[in-house]
Coordinates of C-alpha atoms and ligand atoms in Angstrom, one line a residue:
X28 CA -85.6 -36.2 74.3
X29 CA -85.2 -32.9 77.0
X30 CA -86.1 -34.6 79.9
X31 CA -85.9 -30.9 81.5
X32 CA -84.3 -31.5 84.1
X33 CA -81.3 -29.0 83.6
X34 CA -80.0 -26.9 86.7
X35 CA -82.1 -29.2 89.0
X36 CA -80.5 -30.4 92.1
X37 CA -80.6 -34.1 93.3
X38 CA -79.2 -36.3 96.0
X39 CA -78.6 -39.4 95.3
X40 CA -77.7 -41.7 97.9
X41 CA -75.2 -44.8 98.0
X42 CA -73.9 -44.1 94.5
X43 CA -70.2 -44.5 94.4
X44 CA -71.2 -48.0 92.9
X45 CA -73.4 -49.9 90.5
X46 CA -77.0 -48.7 90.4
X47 CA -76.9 -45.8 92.5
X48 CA -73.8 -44.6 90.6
X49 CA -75.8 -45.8 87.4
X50 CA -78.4 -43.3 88.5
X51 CA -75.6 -40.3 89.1
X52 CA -74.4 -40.5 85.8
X53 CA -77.4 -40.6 84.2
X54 CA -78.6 -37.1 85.7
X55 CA -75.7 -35.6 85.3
X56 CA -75.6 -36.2 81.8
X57 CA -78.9 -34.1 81.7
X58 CA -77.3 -31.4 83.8
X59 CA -78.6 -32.3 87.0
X60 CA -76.2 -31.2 90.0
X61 CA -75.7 -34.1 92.5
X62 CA -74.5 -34.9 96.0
X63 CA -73.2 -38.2 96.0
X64 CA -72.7 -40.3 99.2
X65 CA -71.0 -43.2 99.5
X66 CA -69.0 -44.9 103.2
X67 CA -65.7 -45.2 102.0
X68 CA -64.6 -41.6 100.6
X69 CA -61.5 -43.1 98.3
X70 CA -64.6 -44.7 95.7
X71 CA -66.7 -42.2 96.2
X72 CA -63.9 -39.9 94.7
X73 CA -63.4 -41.8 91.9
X74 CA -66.7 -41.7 90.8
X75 CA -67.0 -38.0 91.2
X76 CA -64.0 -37.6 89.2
X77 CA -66.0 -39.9 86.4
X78 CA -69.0 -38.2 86.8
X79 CA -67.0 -34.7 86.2
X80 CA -65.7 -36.0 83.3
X81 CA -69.0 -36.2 82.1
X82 CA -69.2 -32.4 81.8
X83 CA -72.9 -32.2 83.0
X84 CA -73.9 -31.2 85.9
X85 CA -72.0 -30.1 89.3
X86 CA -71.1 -32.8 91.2
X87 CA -70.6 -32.9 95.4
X88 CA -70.0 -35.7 97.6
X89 CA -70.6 -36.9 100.9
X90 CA -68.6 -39.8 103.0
X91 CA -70.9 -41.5 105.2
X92 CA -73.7 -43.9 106.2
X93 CA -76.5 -43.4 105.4
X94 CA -79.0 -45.1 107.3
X95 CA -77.3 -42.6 110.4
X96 CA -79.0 -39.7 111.6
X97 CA -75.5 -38.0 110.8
X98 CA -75.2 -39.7 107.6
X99 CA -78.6 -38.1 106.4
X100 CA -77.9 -34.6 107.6
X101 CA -74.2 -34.2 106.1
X102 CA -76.3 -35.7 102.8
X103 CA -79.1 -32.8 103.1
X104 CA -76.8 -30.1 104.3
X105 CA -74.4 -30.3 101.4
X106 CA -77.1 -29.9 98.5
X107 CA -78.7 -26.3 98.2
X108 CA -82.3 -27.9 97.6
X109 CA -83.2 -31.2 96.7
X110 CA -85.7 -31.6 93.5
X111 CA -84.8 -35.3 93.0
X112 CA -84.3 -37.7 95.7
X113 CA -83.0 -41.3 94.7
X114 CA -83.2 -43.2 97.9
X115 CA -80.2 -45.9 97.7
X116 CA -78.3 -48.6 100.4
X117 CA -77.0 -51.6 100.5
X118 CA -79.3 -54.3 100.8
X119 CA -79.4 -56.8 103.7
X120 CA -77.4 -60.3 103.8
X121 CA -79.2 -63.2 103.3
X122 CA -80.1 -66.0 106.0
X123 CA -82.7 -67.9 107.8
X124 CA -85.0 -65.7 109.4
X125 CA -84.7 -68.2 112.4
X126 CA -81.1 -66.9 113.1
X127 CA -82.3 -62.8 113.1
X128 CA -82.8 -61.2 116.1
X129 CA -84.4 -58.0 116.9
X130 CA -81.1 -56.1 116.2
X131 CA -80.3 -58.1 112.8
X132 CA -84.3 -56.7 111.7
X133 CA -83.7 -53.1 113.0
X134 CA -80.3 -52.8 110.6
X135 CA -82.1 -53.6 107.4
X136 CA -85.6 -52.3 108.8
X137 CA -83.5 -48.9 109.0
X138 CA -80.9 -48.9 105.9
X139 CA -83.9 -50.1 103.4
X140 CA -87.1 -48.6 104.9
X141 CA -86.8 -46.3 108.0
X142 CA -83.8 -44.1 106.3
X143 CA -85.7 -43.7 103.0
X144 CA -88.6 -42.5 104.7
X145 CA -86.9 -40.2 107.0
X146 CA -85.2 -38.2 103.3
X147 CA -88.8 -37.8 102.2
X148 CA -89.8 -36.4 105.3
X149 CA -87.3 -34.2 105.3
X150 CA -87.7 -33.0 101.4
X151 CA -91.2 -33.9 99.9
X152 CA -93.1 -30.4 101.9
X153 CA -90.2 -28.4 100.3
X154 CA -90.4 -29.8 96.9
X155 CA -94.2 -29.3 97.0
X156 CA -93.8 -26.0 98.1
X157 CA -91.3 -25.2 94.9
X158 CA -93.9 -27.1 92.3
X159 CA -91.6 -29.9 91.7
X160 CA -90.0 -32.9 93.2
X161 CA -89.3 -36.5 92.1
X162 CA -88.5 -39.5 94.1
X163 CA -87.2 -42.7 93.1
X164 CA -86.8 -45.6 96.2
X165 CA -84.2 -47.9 94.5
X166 CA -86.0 -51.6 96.4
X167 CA -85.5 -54.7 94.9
X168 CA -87.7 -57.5 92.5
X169 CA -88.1 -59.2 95.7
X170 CA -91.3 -56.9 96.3
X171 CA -92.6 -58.2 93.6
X172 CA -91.7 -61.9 93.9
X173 CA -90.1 -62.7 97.2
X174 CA -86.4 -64.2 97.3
X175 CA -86.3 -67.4 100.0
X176 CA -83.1 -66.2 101.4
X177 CA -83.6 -62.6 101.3
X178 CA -86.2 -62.5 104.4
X179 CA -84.8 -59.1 105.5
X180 CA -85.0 -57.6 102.2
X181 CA -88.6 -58.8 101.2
X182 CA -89.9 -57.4 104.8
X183 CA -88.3 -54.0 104.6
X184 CA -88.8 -53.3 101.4
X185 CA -92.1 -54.2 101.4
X186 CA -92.6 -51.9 104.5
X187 CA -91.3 -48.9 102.6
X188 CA -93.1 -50.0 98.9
X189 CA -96.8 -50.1 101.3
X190 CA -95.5 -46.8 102.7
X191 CA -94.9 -44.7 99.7
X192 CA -98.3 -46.6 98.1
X193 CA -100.1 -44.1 100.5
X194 CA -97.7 -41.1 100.6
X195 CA -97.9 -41.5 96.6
X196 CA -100.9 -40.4 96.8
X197 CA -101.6 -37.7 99.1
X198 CA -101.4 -34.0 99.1
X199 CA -98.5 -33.5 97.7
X200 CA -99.5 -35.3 94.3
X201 CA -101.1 -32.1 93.1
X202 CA -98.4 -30.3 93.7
X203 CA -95.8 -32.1 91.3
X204 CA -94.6 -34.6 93.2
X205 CA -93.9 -38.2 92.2
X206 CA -92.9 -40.9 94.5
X207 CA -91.9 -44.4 92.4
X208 CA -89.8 -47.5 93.2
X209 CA -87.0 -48.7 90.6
X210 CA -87.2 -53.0 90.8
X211 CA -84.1 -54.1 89.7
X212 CA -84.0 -57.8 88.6
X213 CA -80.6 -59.1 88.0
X214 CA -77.6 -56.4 87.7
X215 CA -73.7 -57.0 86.4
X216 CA -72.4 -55.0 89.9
X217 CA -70.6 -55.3 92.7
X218 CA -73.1 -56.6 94.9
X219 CA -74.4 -59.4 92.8
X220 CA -71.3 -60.6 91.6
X221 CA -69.9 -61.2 95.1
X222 CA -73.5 -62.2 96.6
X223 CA -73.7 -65.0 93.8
X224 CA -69.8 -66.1 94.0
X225 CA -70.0 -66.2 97.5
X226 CA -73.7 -68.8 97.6
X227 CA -71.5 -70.8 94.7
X228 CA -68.6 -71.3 96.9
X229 CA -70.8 -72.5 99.6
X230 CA -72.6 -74.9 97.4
X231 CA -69.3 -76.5 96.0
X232 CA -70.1 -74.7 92.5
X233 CA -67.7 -73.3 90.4
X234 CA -68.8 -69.4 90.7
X235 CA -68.3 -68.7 86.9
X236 CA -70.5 -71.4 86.1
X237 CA -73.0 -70.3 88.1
X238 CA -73.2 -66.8 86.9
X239 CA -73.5 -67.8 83.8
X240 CA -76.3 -69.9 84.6
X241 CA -78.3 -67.4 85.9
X242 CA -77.8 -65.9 83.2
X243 CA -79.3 -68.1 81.2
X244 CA -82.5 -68.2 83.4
X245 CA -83.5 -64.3 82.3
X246 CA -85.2 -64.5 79.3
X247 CA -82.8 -61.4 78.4
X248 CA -80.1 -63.8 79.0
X249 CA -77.9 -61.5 80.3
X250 CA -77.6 -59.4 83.5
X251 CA -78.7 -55.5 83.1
X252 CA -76.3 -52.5 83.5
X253 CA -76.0 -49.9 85.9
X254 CA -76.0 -47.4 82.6
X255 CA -79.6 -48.9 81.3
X256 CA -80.6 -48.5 85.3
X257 CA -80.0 -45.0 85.6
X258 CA -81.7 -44.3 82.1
X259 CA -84.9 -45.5 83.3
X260 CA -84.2 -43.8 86.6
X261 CA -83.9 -40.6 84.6
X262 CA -86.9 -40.7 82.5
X263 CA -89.0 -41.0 85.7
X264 CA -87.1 -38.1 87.3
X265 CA -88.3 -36.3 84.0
X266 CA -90.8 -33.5 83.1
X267 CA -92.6 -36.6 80.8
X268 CA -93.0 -38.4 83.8
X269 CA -95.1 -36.1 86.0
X270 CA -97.9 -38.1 85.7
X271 CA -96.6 -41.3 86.9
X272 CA -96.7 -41.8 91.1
X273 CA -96.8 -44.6 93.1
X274 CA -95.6 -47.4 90.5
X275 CA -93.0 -50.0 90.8
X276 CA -91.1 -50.4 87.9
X277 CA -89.2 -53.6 87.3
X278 CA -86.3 -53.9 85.4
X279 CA -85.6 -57.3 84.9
X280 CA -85.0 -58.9 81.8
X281 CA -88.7 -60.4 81.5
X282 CA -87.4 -62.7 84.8
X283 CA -90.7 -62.3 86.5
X284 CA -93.2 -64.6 85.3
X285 CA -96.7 -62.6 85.6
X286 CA -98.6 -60.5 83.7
X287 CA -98.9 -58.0 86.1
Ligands
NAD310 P1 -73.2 -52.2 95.0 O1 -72.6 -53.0 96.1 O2 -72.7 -52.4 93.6 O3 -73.2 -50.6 95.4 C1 -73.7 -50.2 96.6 C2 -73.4 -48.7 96.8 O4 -74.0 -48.3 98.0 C3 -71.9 -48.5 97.0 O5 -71.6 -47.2 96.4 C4 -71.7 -48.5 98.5 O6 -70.6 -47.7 98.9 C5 -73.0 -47.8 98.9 N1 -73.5 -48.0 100.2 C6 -73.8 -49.2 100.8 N2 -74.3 -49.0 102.0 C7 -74.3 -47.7 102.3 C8 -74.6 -46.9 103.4 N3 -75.1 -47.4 104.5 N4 -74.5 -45.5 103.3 C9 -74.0 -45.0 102.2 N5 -73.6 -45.7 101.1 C10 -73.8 -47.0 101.1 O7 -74.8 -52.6 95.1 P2 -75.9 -52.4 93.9 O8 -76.0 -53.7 93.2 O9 -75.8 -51.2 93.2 O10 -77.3 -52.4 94.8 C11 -77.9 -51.2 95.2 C12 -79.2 -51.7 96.0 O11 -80.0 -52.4 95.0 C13 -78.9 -52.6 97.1 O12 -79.8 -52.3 98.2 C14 -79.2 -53.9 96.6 O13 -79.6 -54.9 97.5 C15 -80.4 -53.6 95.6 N6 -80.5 -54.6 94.6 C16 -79.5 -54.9 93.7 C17 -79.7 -55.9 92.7 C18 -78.6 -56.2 91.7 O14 -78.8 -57.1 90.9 N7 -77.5 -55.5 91.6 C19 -80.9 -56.6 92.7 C20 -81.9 -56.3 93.6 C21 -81.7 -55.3 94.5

């Protein structure tokens, strides 16, 4: 399938690792020019040089955080336009809400809600104005089905996913753009792998064990990939997908128990 997205420019954000980078290659593969940003520059190298290899689409990066105000405008200045916007960071650590202060909230408040929703400010008028735009908020199944530990993550996220529910739907709908989350469940990266090893070690479990216990829990019985990540990401970023705005798409495994 052409998801006609050739020649199309994209920033995609946090993406010199698992699903952000999942997302990157994807694109690229359909000819999609990206700025990648990433913290450290030496990975964020790396996966350019993968992503090159690809022999899709023109591939820039930019070192730095994010969820700064300098982060965001090194990210916007380095791509020409942007037509597809994957909003990406690292997620918050986990904890007991009764140790968070106001400063603890305000950090994941503003890597996984406040920095996502100042990129569409600063792109979904322009996108409207050109006829097309797509973005997809990377969040987490924990806006779906809340994770005890992950207090900061359920409240952000949230706070973006009720956010983007109305800007999904406003005047800019008619003009072709879409505004989606991307829910992932359980993910083989780098994140999940230390996360999980590191709540083993504190319970006195072996961490292999455990992994492959949770495992077993998905009804998949396995952990997705960053490459099946980014394939969805892709299709939604896609011509087929212009009908499709303010949905949350979990990717999973078939972990969450509902039917809706
Ligand atoms: P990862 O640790 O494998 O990769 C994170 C990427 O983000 C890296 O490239 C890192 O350099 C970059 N990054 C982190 N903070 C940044 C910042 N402030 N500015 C710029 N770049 C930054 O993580 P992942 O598993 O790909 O997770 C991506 C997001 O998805 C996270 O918010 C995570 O909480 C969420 N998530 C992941 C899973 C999973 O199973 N992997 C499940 C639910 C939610």
């Amino acid at each position: 399938m052409d998801l006609g997205l050739n020649g199309k420019w994209a920033l995609v954000c946090a993406a010199s690792k698992g699903l952000g980078k999942g997302c990157a290659a994807a694109l690229v593969r359909e000819g999609v020019n990206v700025v990648i940003t990433a913290r450290g520059a030496e990975a964020l190298e790396a996966t350019a040089a993968e992503l090159r290899a690809l022999k899709g689409g023109e591939v820039r990066t930019v070192a730095g955080d994010i969820t700064t105000a300098e982060g965001r405008a090194a990210a916007l200045a380095a791509c020409p336009q942007v037509d597809i916007l994957i909003n990406n960071a690292g997620g918050p650590p986990p904890g007991d809400f009764r140790e968070w202060d106001r400063d603890v909230w305000f950090k994941a408040l503003d890597a996984n809600m406040l920095t996502p929703i100042e990129l569409m400010k600063a792109t979904v008028d322009a996108m409207a104005a050109r006829g097309f735009g797509r973005v997809v908020n990377i969040t987490s199944g924990s806006v779906k089905a809340p994770i005890g530990v992950l207090g900061l993550s359920n409240g952000a996220r949230s706070g973006l996913t009720g956010f983007v529910a109305g800007l999904a739907r406003s005047s800019i709908t008619a003009r072709g753009v879409t505004i989606n989350g991307l829910l992932p469940g359980a993910f083989a990266t780098d994140r999940l792998r230390t996360t999980m090893r590191a709540g083993a070690a504190k319970a006195g479990q072996d961490p292999d064990a455990a992994l492959k216990a949770r495992e077993q829990a998905i009804p998949a019985r396995r952990f997705g990939t960053a490459e099946e990540f980014g394939a969805v990401c892709a299709f939604i970023c896609s011509v087929h997908a212009a009908y499709m705005t303010g949905q949350n798409v979990l990717l999973d495994g078939g972990a969450y128990p509902g039917t809706f």
